[in-house]
């Protein structure tokens, strides 16, 4: 729904925003774009757009969008928006379901460029996603028999990270191994290819959750398929005794897991903190205890958990405000039964 759209496609009969108008120009064989205010319109074009409109186009081009297929929002990265428009209008994937094969078949095999752990170079790796086996795996050599890593669909997440990865099609895949988070960073030169992988992961997760929660509706399951991080960025932290110096680390808030890394592209977190709810005696405070020693950034945050206090500092007051807001949201939310199991694991971590 657009309020005051600036552009329209007079061949598809839809009004579009300025961001999408650029993408539509890329499929000019199908979509021809004009400015609503500035361009001259032929009577026949005006008539066509008046008789079609966005609702009619949606009914035609989105007849069969699978529930798991990711519909981009304004804040999503370019490749998601670009491929959504191409899937709808150029490839007509949601009119002809056989064109959804690449992500709905339950099995997908192909090549992605994966960041190496030691030297940070991206290398071509073979990936397989198998719903039947319940896994996503990759192989270091294309003819290797044994996979280098096996990730269970049950604990898989994927999120687009073009800025962090330094590639417009960069995807961060995370999974749990021994209840600790592992990251892999991949991309493909072809935007369709990487978005198809993303939607294939979502499809596999959707089918897994349908079996795990047989009574749940699509509306309940879809938000659980993949998730973007609540917040990421640099903070400084000190150790449990609060006497060690503060060290700068990259922090990622993933649901209730606050993880920190030496480098944003590290495969493993250096540590994780569970952020529970206020009913369970979790608390976030602005500032640091008066006894805090050592040089550190000025804008402190204290997180009180039932076991200990965690001290963090931010470079700016604005960053401090954003982090406190993110923590407060998690703390204000009552814990789900399955989150108690996660919390218990954090308590018994060596």
mmCIF file of C-alpha atoms in Angstrom:
data_model
loop_
_atom_site.group_PDB
_atom_site.id
_atom_site.type_symbol
_atom_site.label_atom_id
_atom_site.label_comp_id
_atom_site.label_asym_id
_atom_site.label_seq_id
_atom_site.Cartn_x
_atom_site.Cartn_y
_atom_site.Cartn_z
ATOM 1 C CA UNK A 1 0.000 0.000 0.000
ATOM 2 C CA UNK A 2 1.509 3.292 -1.093
ATOM 3 C CA UNK A 3 0.652 6.761 0.063
ATOM 4 C CA UNK A 4 1.500 9.285 -2.658
ATOM 5 C CA UNK A 5 3.498 7.043 -5.011
ATOM 6 C CA UNK A 6 5.889 8.929 -7.314
ATOM 7 C CA UNK A 7 6.146 6.284 -10.028
ATOM 8 C CA UNK A 8 3.964 3.872 -11.954
ATOM 9 C CA UNK A 9 4.529 1.006 -14.360
ATOM 10 C CA UNK A 10 2.164 1.675 -17.259
ATOM 11 C CA UNK A 11 2.682 -1.831 -18.722
ATOM 12 C CA UNK A 12 1.860 -3.680 -15.463
ATOM 13 C CA UNK A 13 -0.689 -1.132 -14.281
ATOM 14 C CA UNK A 14 0.778 -0.596 -10.786
ATOM 15 C CA UNK A 15 1.956 2.350 -8.689
ATOM 16 C CA UNK A 16 5.429 1.909 -7.172
ATOM 17 C CA UNK A 17 7.828 3.679 -4.813
ATOM 18 C CA UNK A 18 11.072 5.250 -6.020
ATOM 19 C CA UNK A 19 13.208 2.310 -4.713
ATOM 20 C CA UNK A 20 11.165 -0.219 -6.677
ATOM 21 C CA UNK A 21 11.051 2.002 -9.765
ATOM 22 C CA UNK A 22 14.817 1.437 -10.176
ATOM 23 C CA UNK A 23 14.319 -2.339 -10.035
ATOM 24 C CA UNK A 24 11.441 -2.152 -12.531
ATOM 25 C CA UNK A 25 13.735 -0.331 -14.962
ATOM 26 C CA UNK A 26 15.970 -3.408 -14.830
ATOM 27 C CA UNK A 27 13.110 -5.510 -16.268
ATOM 28 C CA UNK A 28 12.187 -2.963 -18.945
ATOM 29 C CA UNK A 29 11.052 -5.686 -21.368
ATOM 30 C CA UNK A 30 8.115 -6.255 -18.959
ATOM 31 C CA UNK A 31 7.773 -3.065 -16.957
ATOM 32 C CA UNK A 32 7.910 0.441 -18.389
ATOM 33 C CA UNK A 33 8.043 3.150 -15.746
ATOM 34 C CA UNK A 34 6.950 6.793 -15.727
ATOM 35 C CA UNK A 35 6.887 9.520 -13.113
ATOM 36 C CA UNK A 36 3.347 10.202 -11.898
ATOM 37 C CA UNK A 37 3.977 13.949 -11.691
ATOM 38 C CA UNK A 38 6.669 14.773 -14.223
ATOM 39 C CA UNK A 39 6.102 12.604 -17.299
ATOM 40 C CA UNK A 40 3.488 13.014 -20.031
ATOM 41 C CA UNK A 41 0.918 10.218 -20.016
ATOM 42 C CA UNK A 42 -1.009 8.937 -23.023
ATOM 43 C CA UNK A 43 -4.790 8.572 -22.462
ATOM 44 C CA UNK A 44 -4.524 4.818 -23.171
ATOM 45 C CA UNK A 45 -1.854 4.435 -20.425
ATOM 46 C CA UNK A 46 -3.963 6.332 -17.902
ATOM 47 C CA UNK A 47 -6.946 4.185 -18.800
ATOM 48 C CA UNK A 48 -4.974 0.941 -18.382
ATOM 49 C CA UNK A 49 -3.577 1.882 -14.969
ATOM 50 C CA UNK A 50 -6.998 3.075 -13.821
ATOM 51 C CA UNK A 51 -8.566 -0.239 -14.851
ATOM 52 C CA UNK A 52 -5.777 -2.385 -13.317
ATOM 53 C CA UNK A 53 -4.214 -0.967 -10.152
ATOM 54 C CA UNK A 54 -2.174 -2.599 -7.394
ATOM 55 C CA UNK A 55 -4.916 -4.845 -5.969
ATOM 56 C CA UNK A 56 -5.715 -6.419 -9.338
ATOM 57 C CA UNK A 57 -2.005 -6.911 -10.105
ATOM 58 C CA UNK A 58 -1.472 -8.502 -6.687
ATOM 59 C CA UNK A 59 -4.388 -10.895 -7.299
ATOM 60 C CA UNK A 60 -2.845 -11.879 -10.634
ATOM 61 C CA UNK A 61 0.885 -12.011 -9.857
ATOM 62 C CA UNK A 62 0.709 -13.291 -6.255
ATOM 63 C CA UNK A 63 -1.849 -16.073 -6.695
ATOM 64 C CA UNK A 64 0.368 -18.822 -5.278
ATOM 65 C CA UNK A 65 3.056 -17.331 -3.045
ATOM 66 C CA UNK A 66 4.176 -20.161 -0.719
ATOM 67 C CA UNK A 67 3.689 -19.252 2.969
ATOM 68 C CA UNK A 68 7.429 -19.643 3.643
ATOM 69 C CA UNK A 69 8.521 -17.322 0.774
ATOM 70 C CA UNK A 70 10.123 -14.193 2.222
ATOM 71 C CA UNK A 71 8.309 -10.974 1.351
ATOM 72 C CA UNK A 72 10.776 -8.094 1.751
ATOM 73 C CA UNK A 73 10.044 -5.000 3.821
ATOM 74 C CA UNK A 74 11.320 -1.449 3.290
ATOM 75 C CA UNK A 75 14.314 -2.084 5.602
ATOM 76 C CA UNK A 76 15.509 -5.217 3.756
ATOM 77 C CA UNK A 77 18.567 -5.321 1.522
ATOM 78 C CA UNK A 78 18.476 -4.662 -2.213
ATOM 79 C CA UNK A 79 18.876 -8.253 -3.426
ATOM 80 C CA UNK A 80 15.705 -9.390 -1.605
ATOM 81 C CA UNK A 81 13.625 -6.563 -3.088
ATOM 82 C CA UNK A 82 15.123 -7.055 -6.537
ATOM 83 C CA UNK A 83 14.439 -10.805 -6.620
ATOM 84 C CA UNK A 84 10.918 -10.429 -5.198
ATOM 85 C CA UNK A 85 9.980 -8.080 -8.064
ATOM 86 C CA UNK A 86 11.652 -10.307 -10.669
ATOM 87 C CA UNK A 87 10.001 -13.455 -9.231
ATOM 88 C CA UNK A 88 6.592 -11.783 -9.350
ATOM 89 C CA UNK A 89 6.611 -10.041 -12.709
ATOM 90 C CA UNK A 90 9.503 -11.362 -14.831
ATOM 91 C CA UNK A 91 9.562 -15.063 -13.878
ATOM 92 C CA UNK A 92 5.857 -15.249 -12.838
ATOM 93 C CA UNK A 93 6.823 -17.749 -10.122
ATOM 94 C CA UNK A 94 3.619 -17.194 -8.169
ATOM 95 C CA UNK A 95 1.370 -17.933 -11.157
ATOM 96 C CA UNK A 96 3.184 -21.124 -12.277
ATOM 97 C CA UNK A 97 4.101 -23.252 -9.246
ATOM 98 C CA UNK A 98 6.558 -25.437 -11.219
ATOM 99 C CA UNK A 99 8.823 -22.352 -11.350
ATOM 100 C CA UNK A 100 9.137 -22.558 -7.538
ATOM 101 C CA UNK A 101 11.056 -25.838 -7.826
ATOM 102 C CA UNK A 102 14.479 -24.320 -6.848
ATOM 103 C CA UNK A 103 13.275 -23.585 -3.307
ATOM 104 C CA UNK A 104 10.243 -25.793 -2.763
ATOM 105 C CA UNK A 105 11.557 -29.215 -3.829
ATOM 106 C CA UNK A 106 12.870 -30.190 -0.365
ATOM 107 C CA UNK A 107 16.342 -30.837 -1.810
ATOM 108 C CA UNK A 108 18.848 -28.380 -3.188
ATOM 109 C CA UNK A 109 22.452 -28.812 -4.271
ATOM 110 C CA UNK A 110 24.807 -26.164 -5.571
ATOM 111 C CA UNK A 111 27.862 -24.010 -5.089
ATOM 112 C CA UNK A 112 28.276 -21.001 -2.817
ATOM 113 C CA UNK A 113 31.366 -18.929 -2.053
ATOM 114 C CA UNK A 114 32.193 -19.484 1.615
ATOM 115 C CA UNK A 115 34.530 -17.438 3.772
ATOM 116 C CA UNK A 116 37.474 -19.509 5.004
ATOM 117 C CA UNK A 117 38.011 -19.510 8.751
ATOM 118 C CA UNK A 118 41.753 -18.962 8.760
ATOM 119 C CA UNK A 119 42.577 -16.493 5.995
ATOM 120 C CA UNK A 120 39.190 -14.890 5.358
ATOM 121 C CA UNK A 121 39.269 -15.726 1.626
ATOM 122 C CA UNK A 122 36.024 -16.792 -0.026
ATOM 123 C CA UNK A 123 36.288 -20.235 -1.626
ATOM 124 C CA UNK A 124 33.853 -22.187 -3.782
ATOM 125 C CA UNK A 125 32.139 -24.937 -1.771
ATOM 126 C CA UNK A 126 29.450 -27.499 -2.561
ATOM 127 C CA UNK A 127 26.308 -27.173 -0.401
ATOM 128 C CA UNK A 128 23.392 -29.592 0.010
ATOM 129 C CA UNK A 129 20.096 -28.906 1.738
ATOM 130 C CA UNK A 130 18.066 -32.044 2.397
ATOM 131 C CA UNK A 131 14.691 -31.938 4.131
ATOM 132 C CA UNK A 132 14.585 -35.739 4.230
ATOM 133 C CA UNK A 133 17.852 -35.871 6.203
ATOM 134 C CA UNK A 134 16.928 -32.712 8.120
ATOM 135 C CA UNK A 135 20.303 -31.104 7.359
ATOM 136 C CA UNK A 136 22.178 -28.381 5.498
ATOM 137 C CA UNK A 137 25.786 -29.372 4.811
ATOM 138 C CA UNK A 138 28.830 -28.308 2.852
ATOM 139 C CA UNK A 139 31.865 -30.065 1.428
ATOM 140 C CA UNK A 140 35.420 -28.703 1.218
ATOM 141 C CA UNK A 141 36.025 -30.502 -2.078
ATOM 142 C CA UNK A 142 33.366 -30.946 -4.725
ATOM 143 C CA UNK A 143 34.011 -34.702 -4.904
ATOM 144 C CA UNK A 144 34.437 -35.181 -1.126
ATOM 145 C CA UNK A 145 32.349 -37.955 0.388
ATOM 146 C CA UNK A 146 32.258 -36.581 3.919
ATOM 147 C CA UNK A 147 30.828 -33.109 4.599
ATOM 148 C CA UNK A 148 32.968 -30.534 6.416
ATOM 149 C CA UNK A 149 29.973 -29.396 8.490
ATOM 150 C CA UNK A 150 26.472 -30.731 9.051
ATOM 151 C CA UNK A 151 23.891 -28.225 10.298
ATOM 152 C CA UNK A 152 20.525 -29.410 11.559
ATOM 153 C CA UNK A 153 17.530 -27.677 9.948
ATOM 154 C CA UNK A 154 16.004 -27.612 13.431
ATOM 155 C CA UNK A 155 18.511 -24.986 14.673
ATOM 156 C CA UNK A 156 19.389 -23.195 11.425
ATOM 157 C CA UNK A 157 19.065 -19.482 10.758
ATOM 158 C CA UNK A 158 19.958 -17.356 7.735
ATOM 159 C CA UNK A 159 20.070 -13.574 7.489
ATOM 160 C CA UNK A 160 21.308 -11.248 4.747
ATOM 161 C CA UNK A 161 24.411 -9.293 5.825
ATOM 162 C CA UNK A 162 25.683 -7.420 2.740
ATOM 163 C CA UNK A 163 27.543 -4.718 4.695
ATOM 164 C CA UNK A 164 29.246 -7.070 7.143
ATOM 165 C CA UNK A 165 30.241 -9.587 4.450
ATOM 166 C CA UNK A 166 31.173 -6.875 1.944
ATOM 167 C CA UNK A 167 29.055 -8.353 -0.844
ATOM 168 C CA UNK A 168 25.532 -7.297 -1.924
ATOM 169 C CA UNK A 169 24.477 -10.983 -1.904
ATOM 170 C CA UNK A 170 26.137 -11.879 1.406
ATOM 171 C CA UNK A 171 24.263 -14.330 3.623
ATOM 172 C CA UNK A 172 25.150 -15.262 7.205
ATOM 173 C CA UNK A 173 24.074 -18.772 8.190
ATOM 174 C CA UNK A 174 24.120 -19.731 11.860
ATOM 175 C CA UNK A 175 23.451 -23.011 13.585
ATOM 176 C CA UNK A 176 23.893 -24.495 17.034
ATOM 177 C CA UNK A 177 26.600 -27.033 17.743
ATOM 178 C CA UNK A 178 26.708 -28.344 21.310
ATOM 179 C CA UNK A 179 24.313 -25.464 22.056
ATOM 180 C CA UNK A 180 26.882 -22.852 21.002
ATOM 181 C CA UNK A 181 26.406 -20.664 17.945
ATOM 182 C CA UNK A 182 28.481 -21.233 14.808
ATOM 183 C CA UNK A 183 28.547 -18.788 11.876
ATOM 184 C CA UNK A 184 29.298 -19.326 8.226
ATOM 185 C CA UNK A 185 29.402 -16.495 5.706
ATOM 186 C CA UNK A 186 28.509 -17.138 2.059
ATOM 187 C CA UNK A 187 27.549 -15.347 -1.129
ATOM 188 C CA UNK A 188 26.821 -16.036 -4.791
ATOM 189 C CA UNK A 189 27.394 -13.631 -7.698
ATOM 190 C CA UNK A 190 23.859 -14.338 -8.898
ATOM 191 C CA UNK A 191 21.186 -12.703 -6.736
ATOM 192 C CA UNK A 192 18.527 -15.249 -7.764
ATOM 193 C CA UNK A 193 20.773 -18.113 -6.662
ATOM 194 C CA UNK A 194 21.371 -16.741 -3.151
ATOM 195 C CA UNK A 195 17.701 -15.750 -2.622
ATOM 196 C CA UNK A 196 16.650 -19.241 -3.785
ATOM 197 C CA UNK A 197 18.977 -20.756 -1.150
ATOM 198 C CA UNK A 198 17.507 -18.437 1.484
ATOM 199 C CA UNK A 199 13.936 -19.421 0.589
ATOM 200 C CA UNK A 200 14.905 -23.109 0.395
ATOM 201 C CA UNK A 201 16.194 -22.866 3.991
ATOM 202 C CA UNK A 202 12.930 -21.169 4.984
ATOM 203 C CA UNK A 203 10.909 -23.911 3.239
ATOM 204 C CA UNK A 204 12.857 -26.662 5.015
ATOM 205 C CA UNK A 205 12.376 -24.926 8.371
ATOM 206 C CA UNK A 206 8.661 -24.463 7.631
ATOM 207 C CA UNK A 207 8.133 -28.155 6.917
ATOM 208 C CA UNK A 208 10.184 -29.137 9.963
ATOM 209 C CA UNK A 209 8.076 -26.844 12.222
ATOM 210 C CA UNK A 210 4.809 -28.108 10.707
ATOM 211 C CA UNK A 211 5.769 -31.588 11.913
ATOM 212 C CA UNK A 212 7.135 -30.366 15.269
ATOM 213 C CA UNK A 213 4.033 -28.248 16.024
ATOM 214 C CA UNK A 214 1.172 -30.044 14.255
ATOM 215 C CA UNK A 215 -1.567 -27.742 15.586
ATOM 216 C CA UNK A 216 0.177 -24.479 14.716
ATOM 217 C CA UNK A 217 -1.120 -22.226 11.927
ATOM 218 C CA UNK A 218 1.052 -20.799 9.136
ATOM 219 C CA UNK A 219 0.705 -17.391 10.796
ATOM 220 C CA UNK A 220 2.340 -18.799 13.961
ATOM 221 C CA UNK A 221 5.124 -20.625 12.123
ATOM 222 C CA UNK A 222 6.232 -18.083 9.501
ATOM 223 C CA UNK A 223 7.887 -15.635 11.978
ATOM 224 C CA UNK A 224 10.004 -18.553 13.288
ATOM 225 C CA UNK A 225 11.522 -19.531 9.927
ATOM 226 C CA UNK A 226 14.433 -17.094 9.871
ATOM 227 C CA UNK A 227 15.190 -14.042 11.970
ATOM 228 C CA UNK A 228 17.259 -10.909 11.619
ATOM 229 C CA UNK A 229 19.394 -9.894 14.569
ATOM 230 C CA UNK A 230 17.839 -7.529 17.071
ATOM 231 C CA UNK A 231 21.043 -5.480 17.234
ATOM 232 C CA UNK A 232 24.728 -5.713 16.295
ATOM 233 C CA UNK A 233 27.728 -3.483 16.902
ATOM 234 C CA UNK A 234 30.853 -2.802 18.927
ATOM 235 C CA UNK A 235 30.869 -2.509 22.720
ATOM 236 C CA UNK A 236 33.609 -2.971 25.285
ATOM 237 C CA UNK A 237 33.384 -5.612 27.995
ATOM 238 C CA UNK A 238 35.264 -6.637 31.122
ATOM 239 C CA UNK A 239 35.606 -10.052 32.780
ATOM 240 C CA UNK A 240 33.583 -11.595 35.634
ATOM 241 C CA UNK A 241 35.791 -10.073 38.381
ATOM 242 C CA UNK A 242 35.383 -6.551 36.910
ATOM 243 C CA UNK A 243 39.076 -5.932 37.580
ATOM 244 C CA UNK A 244 40.373 -6.850 34.120
ATOM 245 C CA UNK A 245 40.676 -4.153 31.468
ATOM 246 C CA UNK A 246 37.839 -3.494 29.045
ATOM 247 C CA UNK A 247 38.212 -5.062 25.584
ATOM 248 C CA UNK A 248 36.439 -3.986 22.389
ATOM 249 C CA UNK A 249 34.285 -6.770 20.948
ATOM 250 C CA UNK A 250 31.640 -7.186 18.231
ATOM 251 C CA UNK A 251 28.283 -8.005 19.817
ATOM 252 C CA UNK A 252 25.268 -9.697 18.221
ATOM 253 C CA UNK A 253 21.892 -9.910 19.930
ATOM 254 C CA UNK A 254 20.060 -12.927 18.500
ATOM 255 C CA UNK A 255 16.728 -13.308 20.246
ATOM 256 C CA UNK A 256 17.824 -13.858 23.902
ATOM 257 C CA UNK A 257 21.442 -14.740 23.108
ATOM 258 C CA UNK A 258 23.935 -11.898 23.373
ATOM 259 C CA UNK A 259 27.142 -13.115 21.717
ATOM 260 C CA UNK A 260 30.503 -11.427 21.421
ATOM 261 C CA UNK A 261 33.231 -11.918 18.841
ATOM 262 C CA UNK A 262 36.741 -10.593 18.398
ATOM 263 C CA UNK A 263 35.906 -9.889 14.743
ATOM 264 C CA UNK A 264 32.422 -9.498 13.157
ATOM 265 C CA UNK A 265 33.239 -12.357 10.725
ATOM 266 C CA UNK A 266 34.442 -14.896 13.295
ATOM 267 C CA UNK A 267 33.024 -18.399 13.028
ATOM 268 C CA UNK A 268 32.665 -18.839 16.797
ATOM 269 C CA UNK A 269 31.538 -16.512 19.560
ATOM 270 C CA UNK A 270 34.068 -15.832 22.344
ATOM 271 C CA UNK A 271 31.198 -15.934 24.785
ATOM 272 C CA UNK A 272 27.420 -15.769 25.085
ATOM 273 C CA UNK A 273 25.148 -14.171 27.670
ATOM 274 C CA UNK A 274 21.534 -15.240 28.117
ATOM 275 C CA UNK A 275 19.103 -12.332 28.544
ATOM 276 C CA UNK A 276 16.078 -13.605 30.478
ATOM 277 C CA UNK A 277 12.964 -11.772 31.652
ATOM 278 C CA UNK A 278 12.282 -9.450 34.578
ATOM 279 C CA UNK A 279 10.109 -12.113 36.277
ATOM 280 C CA UNK A 280 13.301 -14.179 36.439
ATOM 281 C CA UNK A 281 15.332 -11.328 37.950
ATOM 282 C CA UNK A 282 17.078 -9.970 34.850
ATOM 283 C CA UNK A 283 17.609 -6.232 34.798
ATOM 284 C CA UNK A 284 19.353 -3.667 32.581
ATOM 285 C CA UNK A 285 20.793 -0.479 34.081
ATOM 286 C CA UNK A 286 22.340 2.580 32.501
ATOM 287 C CA UNK A 287 25.893 3.174 33.748
ATOM 288 C CA UNK A 288 28.472 1.075 35.605
ATOM 289 C CA UNK A 289 28.999 0.355 39.322
ATOM 290 C CA UNK A 290 31.042 3.200 40.934
ATOM 291 C CA UNK A 291 33.896 0.795 41.753
ATOM 292 C CA UNK A 292 34.581 -0.031 38.070
ATOM 293 C CA UNK A 293 38.280 0.321 37.259
ATOM 294 C CA UNK A 294 40.372 0.816 34.146
ATOM 295 C CA UNK A 295 40.066 2.892 31.004
ATOM 296 C CA UNK A 296 36.849 2.361 29.047
ATOM 297 C CA UNK A 297 34.305 4.073 26.838
ATOM 298 C CA UNK A 298 32.097 6.511 28.695
ATOM 299 C CA UNK A 299 28.589 5.152 28.198
ATOM 300 C CA UNK A 300 28.140 2.123 30.428
ATOM 301 C CA UNK A 301 25.481 -0.588 30.643
ATOM 302 C CA UNK A 302 25.063 -3.092 33.466
ATOM 303 C CA UNK A 303 23.091 -6.277 32.918
ATOM 304 C CA UNK A 304 22.058 -7.974 36.128
ATOM 305 C CA UNK A 305 21.358 -11.715 35.859
ATOM 306 C CA UNK A 306 20.510 -14.127 38.704
ATOM 307 C CA UNK A 307 24.175 -15.241 38.729
ATOM 308 C CA UNK A 308 26.275 -12.135 38.090
ATOM 309 C CA UNK A 309 26.532 -8.656 36.637
ATOM 310 C CA UNK A 310 27.825 -8.065 33.116
ATOM 311 C CA UNK A 311 29.442 -4.701 32.380
ATOM 312 C CA UNK A 312 29.534 -3.195 28.890
ATOM 313 C CA UNK A 313 30.419 0.235 27.533
ATOM 314 C CA UNK A 314 29.417 2.046 24.340
ATOM 315 C CA UNK A 315 31.298 4.673 22.379
ATOM 316 C CA UNK A 316 28.332 7.046 22.066
ATOM 317 C CA UNK A 317 25.247 7.834 24.082
ATOM 318 C CA UNK A 318 23.110 6.988 21.050
ATOM 319 C CA UNK A 319 24.575 3.457 20.825
ATOM 320 C CA UNK A 320 24.077 3.035 24.576
ATOM 321 C CA UNK A 321 20.424 4.025 24.153
ATOM 322 C CA UNK A 322 19.884 1.526 21.279
ATOM 323 C CA UNK A 323 21.485 -1.345 23.209
ATOM 324 C CA UNK A 324 19.500 -0.613 26.388
ATOM 325 C CA UNK A 325 16.316 -0.530 24.311
ATOM 326 C CA UNK A 326 17.159 -3.941 22.762
ATOM 327 C CA UNK A 327 17.935 -5.488 26.171
ATOM 328 C CA UNK A 328 14.839 -3.952 27.754
ATOM 329 C CA UNK A 329 12.590 -5.463 25.065
ATOM 330 C CA UNK A 330 13.938 -8.951 25.797
ATOM 331 C CA UNK A 331 13.676 -8.444 29.570
ATOM 332 C CA UNK A 332 10.063 -7.176 29.315
ATOM 333 C CA UNK A 333 9.032 -10.272 27.345
ATOM 334 C CA UNK A 334 7.969 -13.286 29.433
ATOM 335 C CA UNK A 335 10.095 -16.367 28.807
ATOM 336 C CA UNK A 336 8.741 -19.248 26.714
ATOM 337 C CA UNK A 337 8.961 -22.811 28.122
ATOM 338 C CA UNK A 338 11.730 -23.757 25.653
ATOM 339 C CA UNK A 339 13.757 -20.686 26.682
ATOM 340 C CA UNK A 340 14.082 -22.051 30.216
ATOM 341 C CA UNK A 341 16.002 -25.002 28.774
ATOM 342 C CA UNK A 342 18.362 -22.601 26.976
ATOM 343 C CA UNK A 343 18.839 -20.595 30.186
ATOM 344 C CA UNK A 344 19.614 -23.774 32.154
ATOM 345 C CA UNK A 345 22.287 -24.699 29.613
ATOM 346 C CA UNK A 346 23.954 -21.285 29.976
ATOM 347 C CA UNK A 347 24.061 -21.761 33.770
ATOM 348 C CA UNK A 348 25.809 -25.107 33.445
ATOM 349 C CA UNK A 349 28.306 -24.001 30.844
ATOM 350 C CA UNK A 350 31.874 -24.751 31.951
#
